[in-house]
Short mmCIF file of C-alpha atoms in Angstrom, two decimals:
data_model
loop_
_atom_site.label_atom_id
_atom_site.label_comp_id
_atom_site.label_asym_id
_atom_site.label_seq_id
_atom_site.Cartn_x
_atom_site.Cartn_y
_atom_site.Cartn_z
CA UNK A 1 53.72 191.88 -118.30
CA UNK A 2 54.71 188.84 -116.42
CA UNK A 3 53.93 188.49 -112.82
CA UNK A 4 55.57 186.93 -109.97
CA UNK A 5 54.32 182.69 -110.33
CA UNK A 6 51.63 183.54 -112.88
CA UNK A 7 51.36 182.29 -116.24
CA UNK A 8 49.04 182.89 -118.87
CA UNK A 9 48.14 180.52 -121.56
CA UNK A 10 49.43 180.88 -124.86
CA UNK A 11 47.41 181.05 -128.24
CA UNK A 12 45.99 177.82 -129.17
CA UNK A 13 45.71 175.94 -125.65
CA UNK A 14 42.75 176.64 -123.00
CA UNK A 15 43.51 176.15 -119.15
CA UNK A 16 41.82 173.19 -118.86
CA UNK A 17 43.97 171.42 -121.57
CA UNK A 18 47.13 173.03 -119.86
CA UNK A 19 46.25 171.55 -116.64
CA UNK A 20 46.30 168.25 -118.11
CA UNK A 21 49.08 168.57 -119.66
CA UNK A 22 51.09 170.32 -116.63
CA UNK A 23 49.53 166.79 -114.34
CA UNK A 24 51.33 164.83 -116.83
CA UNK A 25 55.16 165.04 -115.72
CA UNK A 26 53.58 164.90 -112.13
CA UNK A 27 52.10 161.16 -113.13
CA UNK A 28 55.19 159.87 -114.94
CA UNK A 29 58.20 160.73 -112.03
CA UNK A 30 55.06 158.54 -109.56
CA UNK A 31 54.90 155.91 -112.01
CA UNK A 32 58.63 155.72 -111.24
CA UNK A 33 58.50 156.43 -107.50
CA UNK A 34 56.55 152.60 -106.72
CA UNK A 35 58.03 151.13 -110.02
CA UNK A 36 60.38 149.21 -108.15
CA UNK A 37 57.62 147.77 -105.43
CA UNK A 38 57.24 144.31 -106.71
CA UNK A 39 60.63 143.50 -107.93
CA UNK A 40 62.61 143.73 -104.25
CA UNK A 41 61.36 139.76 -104.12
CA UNK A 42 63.44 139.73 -107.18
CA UNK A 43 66.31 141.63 -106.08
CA UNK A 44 66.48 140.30 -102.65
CA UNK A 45 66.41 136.52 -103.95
CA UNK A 46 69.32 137.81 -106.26
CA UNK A 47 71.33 139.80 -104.13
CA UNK A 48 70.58 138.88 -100.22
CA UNK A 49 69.45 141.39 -98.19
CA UNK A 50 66.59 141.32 -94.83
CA UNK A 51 63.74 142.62 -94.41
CA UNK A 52 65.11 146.04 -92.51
CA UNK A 53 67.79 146.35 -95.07
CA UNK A 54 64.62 146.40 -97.67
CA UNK A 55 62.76 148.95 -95.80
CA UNK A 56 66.39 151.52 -95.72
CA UNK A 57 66.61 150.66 -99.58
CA UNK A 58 62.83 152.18 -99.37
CA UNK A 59 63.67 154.69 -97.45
CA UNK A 60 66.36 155.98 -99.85
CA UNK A 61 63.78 157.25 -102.05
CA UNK A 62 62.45 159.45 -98.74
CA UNK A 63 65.92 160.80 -97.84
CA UNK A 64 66.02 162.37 -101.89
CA UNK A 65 62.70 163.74 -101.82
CA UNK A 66 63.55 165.67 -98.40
CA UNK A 67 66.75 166.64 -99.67
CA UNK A 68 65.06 167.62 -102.83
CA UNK A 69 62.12 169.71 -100.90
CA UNK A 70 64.83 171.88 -99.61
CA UNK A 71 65.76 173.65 -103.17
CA UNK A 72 62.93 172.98 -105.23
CA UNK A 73 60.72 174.96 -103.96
CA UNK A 74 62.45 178.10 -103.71
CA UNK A 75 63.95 177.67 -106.73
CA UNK A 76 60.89 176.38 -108.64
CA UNK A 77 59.33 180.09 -107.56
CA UNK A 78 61.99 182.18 -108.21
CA UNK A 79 63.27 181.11 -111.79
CA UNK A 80 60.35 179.16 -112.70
CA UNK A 81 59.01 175.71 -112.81
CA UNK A 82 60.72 174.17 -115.71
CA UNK A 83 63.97 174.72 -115.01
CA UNK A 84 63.31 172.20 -111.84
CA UNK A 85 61.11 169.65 -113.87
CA UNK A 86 63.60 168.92 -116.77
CA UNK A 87 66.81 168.45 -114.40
CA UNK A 88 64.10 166.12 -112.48
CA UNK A 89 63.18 164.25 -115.65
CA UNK A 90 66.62 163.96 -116.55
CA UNK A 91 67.61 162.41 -112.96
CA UNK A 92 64.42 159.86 -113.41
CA UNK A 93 65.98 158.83 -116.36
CA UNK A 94 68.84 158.04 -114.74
CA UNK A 95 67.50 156.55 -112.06
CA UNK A 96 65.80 153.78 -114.67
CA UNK A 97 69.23 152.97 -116.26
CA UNK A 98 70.92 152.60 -112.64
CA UNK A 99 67.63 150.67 -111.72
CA UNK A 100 67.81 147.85 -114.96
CA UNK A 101 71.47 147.73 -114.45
CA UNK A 102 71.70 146.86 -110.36
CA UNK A 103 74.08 144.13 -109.19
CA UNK A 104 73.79 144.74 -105.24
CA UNK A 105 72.32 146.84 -102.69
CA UNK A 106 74.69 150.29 -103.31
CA UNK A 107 72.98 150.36 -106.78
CA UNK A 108 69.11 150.04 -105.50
CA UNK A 109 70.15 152.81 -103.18
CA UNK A 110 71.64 155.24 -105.41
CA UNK A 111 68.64 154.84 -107.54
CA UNK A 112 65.96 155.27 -104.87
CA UNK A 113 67.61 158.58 -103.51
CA UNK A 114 67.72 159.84 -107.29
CA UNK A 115 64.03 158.68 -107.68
CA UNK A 116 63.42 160.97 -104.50
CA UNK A 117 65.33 164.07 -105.61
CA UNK A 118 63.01 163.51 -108.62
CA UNK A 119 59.74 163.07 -107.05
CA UNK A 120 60.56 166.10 -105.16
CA UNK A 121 60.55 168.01 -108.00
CA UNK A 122 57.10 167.29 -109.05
CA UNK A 123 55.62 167.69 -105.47
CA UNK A 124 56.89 171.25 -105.72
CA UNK A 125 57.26 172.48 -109.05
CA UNK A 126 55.43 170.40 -110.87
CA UNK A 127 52.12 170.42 -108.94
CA UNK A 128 52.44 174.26 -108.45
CA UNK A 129 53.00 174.06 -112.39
CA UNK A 130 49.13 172.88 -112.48
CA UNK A 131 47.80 175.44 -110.83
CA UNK A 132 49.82 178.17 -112.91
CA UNK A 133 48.31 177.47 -115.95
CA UNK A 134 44.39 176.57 -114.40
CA UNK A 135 44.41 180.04 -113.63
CA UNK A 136 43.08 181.73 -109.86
CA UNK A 137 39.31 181.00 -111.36
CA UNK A 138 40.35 177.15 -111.11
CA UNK A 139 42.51 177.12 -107.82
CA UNK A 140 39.95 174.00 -106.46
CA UNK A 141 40.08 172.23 -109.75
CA UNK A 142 43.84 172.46 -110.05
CA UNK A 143 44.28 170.93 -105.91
CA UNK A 144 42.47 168.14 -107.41
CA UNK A 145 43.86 166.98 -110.43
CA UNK A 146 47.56 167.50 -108.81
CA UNK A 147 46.84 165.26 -106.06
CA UNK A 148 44.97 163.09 -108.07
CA UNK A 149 47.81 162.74 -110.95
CA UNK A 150 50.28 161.95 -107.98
CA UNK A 151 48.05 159.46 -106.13
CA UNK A 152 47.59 158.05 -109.73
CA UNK A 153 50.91 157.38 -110.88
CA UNK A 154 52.11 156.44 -107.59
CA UNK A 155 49.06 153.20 -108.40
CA UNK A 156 49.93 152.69 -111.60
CA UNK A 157 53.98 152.08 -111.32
CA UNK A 158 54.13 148.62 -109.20
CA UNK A 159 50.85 147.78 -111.40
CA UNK A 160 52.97 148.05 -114.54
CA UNK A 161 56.15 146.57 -112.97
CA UNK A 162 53.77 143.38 -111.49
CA UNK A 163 52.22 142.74 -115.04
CA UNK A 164 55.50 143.38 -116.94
CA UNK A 165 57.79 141.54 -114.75
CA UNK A 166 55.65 138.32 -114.42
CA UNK A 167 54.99 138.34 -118.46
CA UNK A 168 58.52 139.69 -120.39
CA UNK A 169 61.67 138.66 -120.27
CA UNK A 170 63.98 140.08 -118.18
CA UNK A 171 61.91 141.95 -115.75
CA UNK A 172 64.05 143.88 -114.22
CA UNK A 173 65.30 145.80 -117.22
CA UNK A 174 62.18 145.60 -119.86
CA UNK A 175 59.63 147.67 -116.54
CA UNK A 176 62.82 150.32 -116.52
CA UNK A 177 62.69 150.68 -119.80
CA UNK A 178 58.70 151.24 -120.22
CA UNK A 179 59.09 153.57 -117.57
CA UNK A 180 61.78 155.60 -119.37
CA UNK A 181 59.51 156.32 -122.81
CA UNK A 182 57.16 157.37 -120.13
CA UNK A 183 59.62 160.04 -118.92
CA UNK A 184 60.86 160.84 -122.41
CA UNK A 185 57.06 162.02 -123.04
CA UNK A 186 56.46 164.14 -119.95
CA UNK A 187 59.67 166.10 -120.98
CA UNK A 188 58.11 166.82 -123.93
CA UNK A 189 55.12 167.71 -122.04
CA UNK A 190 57.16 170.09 -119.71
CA UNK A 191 58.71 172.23 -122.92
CA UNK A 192 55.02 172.79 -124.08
CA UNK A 193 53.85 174.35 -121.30
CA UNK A 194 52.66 177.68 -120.91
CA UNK A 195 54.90 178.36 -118.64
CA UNK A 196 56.28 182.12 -118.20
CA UNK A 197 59.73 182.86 -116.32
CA UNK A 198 58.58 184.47 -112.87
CA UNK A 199 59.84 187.52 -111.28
CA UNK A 200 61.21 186.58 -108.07
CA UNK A 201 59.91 188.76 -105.16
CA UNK A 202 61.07 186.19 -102.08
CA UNK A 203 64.57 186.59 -100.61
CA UNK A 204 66.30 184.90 -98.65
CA UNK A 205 68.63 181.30 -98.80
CA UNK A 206 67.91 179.25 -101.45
CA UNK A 207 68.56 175.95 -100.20
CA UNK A 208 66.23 176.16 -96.76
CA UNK A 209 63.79 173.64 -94.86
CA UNK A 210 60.35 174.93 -97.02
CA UNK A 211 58.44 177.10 -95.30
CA UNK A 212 54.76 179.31 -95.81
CA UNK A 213 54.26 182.45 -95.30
CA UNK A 214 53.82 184.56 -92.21
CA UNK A 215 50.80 183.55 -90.81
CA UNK A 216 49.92 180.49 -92.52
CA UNK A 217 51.60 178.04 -90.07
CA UNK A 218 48.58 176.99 -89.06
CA UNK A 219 47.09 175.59 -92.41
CA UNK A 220 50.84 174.18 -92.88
CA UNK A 221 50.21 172.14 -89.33
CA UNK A 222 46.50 171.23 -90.16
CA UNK A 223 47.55 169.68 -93.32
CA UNK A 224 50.69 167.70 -92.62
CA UNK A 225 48.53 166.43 -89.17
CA UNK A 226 46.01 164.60 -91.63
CA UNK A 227 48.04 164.09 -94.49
CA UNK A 228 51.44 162.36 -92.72
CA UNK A 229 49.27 159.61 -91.27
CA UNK A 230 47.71 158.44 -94.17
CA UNK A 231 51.26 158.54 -96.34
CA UNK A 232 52.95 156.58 -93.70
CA UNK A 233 50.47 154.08 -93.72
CA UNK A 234 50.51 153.42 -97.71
CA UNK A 235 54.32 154.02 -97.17
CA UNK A 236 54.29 151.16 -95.36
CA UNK A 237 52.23 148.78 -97.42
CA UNK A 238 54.33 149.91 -99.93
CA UNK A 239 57.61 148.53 -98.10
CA UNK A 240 56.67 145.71 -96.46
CA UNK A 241 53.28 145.00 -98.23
CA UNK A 242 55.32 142.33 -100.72
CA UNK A 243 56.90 140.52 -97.74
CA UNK A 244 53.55 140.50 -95.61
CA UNK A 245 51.85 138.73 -98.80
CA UNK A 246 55.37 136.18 -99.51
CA UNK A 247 56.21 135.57 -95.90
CA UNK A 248 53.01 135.65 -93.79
CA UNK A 249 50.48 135.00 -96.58
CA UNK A 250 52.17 132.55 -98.69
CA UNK A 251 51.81 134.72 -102.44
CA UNK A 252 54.48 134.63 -104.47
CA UNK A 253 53.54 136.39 -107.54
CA UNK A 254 54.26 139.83 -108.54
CA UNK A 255 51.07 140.61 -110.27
CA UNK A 256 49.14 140.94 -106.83
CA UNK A 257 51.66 142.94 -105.14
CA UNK A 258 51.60 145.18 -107.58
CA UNK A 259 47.38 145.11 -108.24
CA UNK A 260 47.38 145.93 -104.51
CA UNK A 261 49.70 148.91 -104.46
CA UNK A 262 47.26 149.77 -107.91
CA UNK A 263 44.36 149.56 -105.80
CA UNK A 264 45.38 151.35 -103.14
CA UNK A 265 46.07 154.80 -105.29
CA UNK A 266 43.12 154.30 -107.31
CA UNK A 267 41.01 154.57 -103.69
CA UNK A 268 43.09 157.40 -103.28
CA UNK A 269 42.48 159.04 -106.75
CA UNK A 270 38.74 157.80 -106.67
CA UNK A 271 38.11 159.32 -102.94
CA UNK A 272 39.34 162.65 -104.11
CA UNK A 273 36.37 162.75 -106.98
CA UNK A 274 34.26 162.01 -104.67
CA UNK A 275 34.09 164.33 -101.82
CA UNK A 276 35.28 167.19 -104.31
CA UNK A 277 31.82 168.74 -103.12
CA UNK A 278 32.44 168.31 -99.36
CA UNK A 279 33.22 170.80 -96.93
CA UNK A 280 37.07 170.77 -96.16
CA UNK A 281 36.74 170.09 -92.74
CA UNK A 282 34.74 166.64 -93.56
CA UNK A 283 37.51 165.67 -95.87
CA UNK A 284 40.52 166.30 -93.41
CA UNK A 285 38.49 164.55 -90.90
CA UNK A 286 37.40 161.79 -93.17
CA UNK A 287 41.05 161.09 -93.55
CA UNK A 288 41.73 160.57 -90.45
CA UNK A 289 39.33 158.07 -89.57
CA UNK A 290 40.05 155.97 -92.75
CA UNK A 291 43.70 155.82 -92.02
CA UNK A 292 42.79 154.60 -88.15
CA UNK A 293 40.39 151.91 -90.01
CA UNK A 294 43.48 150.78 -92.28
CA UNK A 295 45.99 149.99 -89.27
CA UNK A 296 43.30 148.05 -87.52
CA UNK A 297 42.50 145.76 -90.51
CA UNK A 298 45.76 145.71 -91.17
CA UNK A 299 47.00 144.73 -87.62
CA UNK A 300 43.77 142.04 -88.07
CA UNK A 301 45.66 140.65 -91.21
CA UNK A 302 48.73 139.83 -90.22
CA UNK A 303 47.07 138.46 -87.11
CA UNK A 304 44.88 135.97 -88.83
CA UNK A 305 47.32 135.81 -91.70
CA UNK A 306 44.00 136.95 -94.14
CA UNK A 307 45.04 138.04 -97.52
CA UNK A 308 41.45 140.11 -97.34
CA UNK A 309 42.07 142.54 -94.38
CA UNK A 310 45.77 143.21 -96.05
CA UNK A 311 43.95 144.17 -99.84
CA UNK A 312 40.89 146.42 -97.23
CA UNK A 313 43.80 147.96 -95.36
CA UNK A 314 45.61 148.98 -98.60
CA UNK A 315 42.55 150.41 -100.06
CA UNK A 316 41.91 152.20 -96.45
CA UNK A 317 45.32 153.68 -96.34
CA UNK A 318 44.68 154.83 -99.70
CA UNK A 319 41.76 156.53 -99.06
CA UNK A 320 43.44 158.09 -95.80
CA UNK A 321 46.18 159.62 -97.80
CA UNK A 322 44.22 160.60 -101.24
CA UNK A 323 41.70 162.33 -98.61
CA UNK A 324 44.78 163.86 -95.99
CA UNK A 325 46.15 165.32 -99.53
CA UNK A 326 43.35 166.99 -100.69
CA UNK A 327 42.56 168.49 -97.73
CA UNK A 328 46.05 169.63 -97.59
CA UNK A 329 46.77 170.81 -100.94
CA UNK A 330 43.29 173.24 -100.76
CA UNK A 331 44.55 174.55 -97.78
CA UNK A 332 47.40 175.58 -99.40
CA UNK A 333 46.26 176.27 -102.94
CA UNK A 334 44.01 179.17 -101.32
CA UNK A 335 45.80 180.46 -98.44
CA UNK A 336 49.29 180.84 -100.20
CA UNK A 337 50.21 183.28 -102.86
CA UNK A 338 51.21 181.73 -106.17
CA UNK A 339 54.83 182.90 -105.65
CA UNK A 340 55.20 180.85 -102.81
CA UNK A 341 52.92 178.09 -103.69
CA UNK A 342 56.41 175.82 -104.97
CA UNK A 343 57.35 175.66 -101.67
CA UNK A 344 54.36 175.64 -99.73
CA UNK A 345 53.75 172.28 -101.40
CA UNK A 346 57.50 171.36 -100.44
CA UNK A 347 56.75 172.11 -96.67
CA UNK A 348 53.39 169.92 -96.67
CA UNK A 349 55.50 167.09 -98.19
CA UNK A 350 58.44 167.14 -96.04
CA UNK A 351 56.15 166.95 -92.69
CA UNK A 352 54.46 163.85 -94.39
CA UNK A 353 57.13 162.01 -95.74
CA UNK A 354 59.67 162.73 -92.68
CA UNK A 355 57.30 159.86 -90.61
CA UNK A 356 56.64 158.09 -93.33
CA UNK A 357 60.44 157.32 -94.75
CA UNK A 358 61.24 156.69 -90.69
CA UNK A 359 58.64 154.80 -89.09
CA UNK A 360 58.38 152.10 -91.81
CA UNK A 361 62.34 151.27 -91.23
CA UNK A 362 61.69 151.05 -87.70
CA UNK A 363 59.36 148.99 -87.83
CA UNK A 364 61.14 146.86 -90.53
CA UNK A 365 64.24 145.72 -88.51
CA UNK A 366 61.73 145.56 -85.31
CA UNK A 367 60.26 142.50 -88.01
CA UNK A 368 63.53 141.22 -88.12
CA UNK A 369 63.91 141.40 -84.45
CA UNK A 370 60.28 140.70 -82.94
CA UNK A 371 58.51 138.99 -86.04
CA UNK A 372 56.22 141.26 -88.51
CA UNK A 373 53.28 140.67 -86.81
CA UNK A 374 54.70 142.30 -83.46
CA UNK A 375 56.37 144.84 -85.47
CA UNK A 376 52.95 145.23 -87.24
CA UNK A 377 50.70 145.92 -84.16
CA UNK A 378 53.14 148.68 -83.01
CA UNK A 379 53.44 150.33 -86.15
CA UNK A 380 49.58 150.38 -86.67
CA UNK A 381 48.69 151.53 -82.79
CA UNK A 382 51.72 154.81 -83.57
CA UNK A 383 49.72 155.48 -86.49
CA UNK A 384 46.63 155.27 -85.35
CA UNK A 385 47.55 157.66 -82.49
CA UNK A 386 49.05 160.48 -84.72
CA UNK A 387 45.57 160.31 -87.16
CA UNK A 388 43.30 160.55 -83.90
CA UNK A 389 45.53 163.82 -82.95
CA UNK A 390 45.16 165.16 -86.17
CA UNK A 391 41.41 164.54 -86.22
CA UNK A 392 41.46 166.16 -82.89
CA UNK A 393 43.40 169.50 -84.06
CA UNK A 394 41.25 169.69 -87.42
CA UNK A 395 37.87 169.50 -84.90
CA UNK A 396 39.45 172.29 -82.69
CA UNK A 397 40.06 174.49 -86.02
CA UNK A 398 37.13 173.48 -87.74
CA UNK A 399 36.07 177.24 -88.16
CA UNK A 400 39.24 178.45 -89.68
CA UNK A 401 39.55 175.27 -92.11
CA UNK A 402 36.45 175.72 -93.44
CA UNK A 403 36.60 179.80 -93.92
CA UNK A 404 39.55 179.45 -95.79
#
């Protein structure tokens, strides 16, 4: 008898080799999702466009995901969490043909907001997909490898695009095109799932701002006040990272744009394994005070114009977000019932990626205004204010955080 969000593995695949493959799909929409990093040098050579009009083309790809959060969640739990991953896949897909064909700014924008509505998908149904098939003995395990399978992919797209745009011809098509077998296998992935159709119990709208359940506000508010610092900060290394290291740092390659971005996610994934062991309420805190350390060092690079503080605030900010994630996603993984778990994830998302689609634009056309180092400083001291509040809040609930 199926259950409402359960599944059960079939004959012939264990858990553990279903939670790999559920991570999959997760990994290949984030390859796409920073893809694009290191070739807006390219574009923006090509096509003309500032540094604030860079940081809205950016921000594209946060207006789809939010739009995305507010069905996929809700429908990912009540008819199940394929039939949100293939459309997803299939819109990824796109979003690489509309990507290797662009010719001006409409085009890079189209495909960021589909690259969005995509990622969206896997935030919510395809994470929650992990811990379906791990099973409630391997709730911790499955937190783990679905942050760490997002964190990962979201390093190893502007890696790929750096190394395959500086050494094959036509870089802007031949990275898309990589990127597309890489979707091509996760969909294959996705119909080999163990993945039974649920039986809804939640009513309801189904297109709503994500929500948790009664009485689990609390864990929502803990998480997103850890994790939305640390995203906005790798958000906006992600953004503006390429034009700190052209403009103010004088590199011009793509290669260590795209290593950095690597780097930074591969903190993030690497943190995670780490502190696996750790109480929660180190972790969440831990977070906070790496993302704090990453806007100062990164505030002290564009000051001294020091390639080296930019690479240690990257790596910071990753470490801030992998740990702000983790600490989030547990919360969530064992305070929510399965059937809601799809959109749990989709609320935790949308309070982190609300500041960190915004507050990189802002402080994008305040570069084009005030200079990037200006614009810089300011950015860095809001962050650094909203990760000493949530430090604050997860001290104050320290007790609750770690009973749960």
């Amino acid at each position: 008898m199926t259950t409402t969000g359960t599944t059960a593995p079939r004959t012939g695949r264990t858990p553990v080799r279903a939670m790999w493959l559920a991570a999959w799909p997760v990994t290949a929409i984030f390859v796409l999702s920073n893809t694009a990093t290191p070739l807006y040098v390219l574009w923006q050579n090509r096509i003309g466009f500032s540094k604030g009009m860079l940081t809205v083309i950016f921000a594209g790809y946060i207006v789809g995901l939010l739009g995305s959060l507010l069905v996929c969640g809700v429908v990912s739990d009540r008819s199940g969490r394929r039939s949100v991953l293939l459309p997803a896949l299939g819109l990824a897909l796109l979003a690489c043909l509309i990507f290797a064909t662009a010719t001006g700014v409409v085009a890079l924008l189209v495909a960021r907001v589909c690259t969005g509505v995509a990622v969206g998908a896997a935030v919510s149904a395809g994470m929650a997909a992990v811990t379906d098939v791990a099973g409630p003995q391997r709730k911790s395990q499955a937190a783990l490898l679905a942050s760490c399978a997002m964190v990962f992919g979201a390093g190893a797209g502007p890696l790929l695009s750096g190394i395959v745009s500086e050494t094959l011809p036509a870089p802007t098509v031949t990275v898309f095109v990589v990127e597309a077998v890489l979707l091509v296998t996760a969909a294959v992935a996705v119909l080999r799932l163990p993945l039974d159709r649920p039986v809804p119990a939640a009513t309801g709208a189904w297109v709503r701002v994500p929500r948790v359940p009664a009485g689990r506000g609390r864990e929502l508010a803990l998480g997103i006040a850890v994790f939305a610092p640390g995203i906005t900060a790798t958000s906006f290394v992600l953004s503006l990272g390429p034009a700190l290291l052209a403009g103010l740092l004088g590199v011009t390659s793509r290669i260590p744009a795209g290593a950095m971005a690597f780097g930074m996610f591969l903190t993030a994934t690497a943190v995670q394994f780490a502190v696996r062991r750790l109480r929660r309420p180190l972790v969440m805190i831990a977070s906070t005070l790496a993302t704090t350390a990453s806007t100062a060092t990164l505030i002290a690079a564009v000051r001294t114009e020091t390639v080296a503080w930019l690479v240690a605030a990257a790596l910071l900010a990753g470490a801030g977000q992998g740990l702000g994630q983790l600490g989030g996603l547990s919360l969530l993984n064992t305070t929510v019932p399965v059937d809601r778990l799809a959109e749990a994830n989709a609320a935790l998302n949308t309070g982190g990626y609300l500041p960190a689609g915004l507050l990189p634009v802002i402080a994008g056309y305040l570069g084009d205004a005030t200079g990037l180092a200006t614009a810089t400083t300011i950015f860095g001291a809001v962050v650094a204010a909203a990760a000493v509040l949530g430090a604050l809040a997860v001290a104050a609930s320290r007790a609750t955080v770690a009973q749960v």
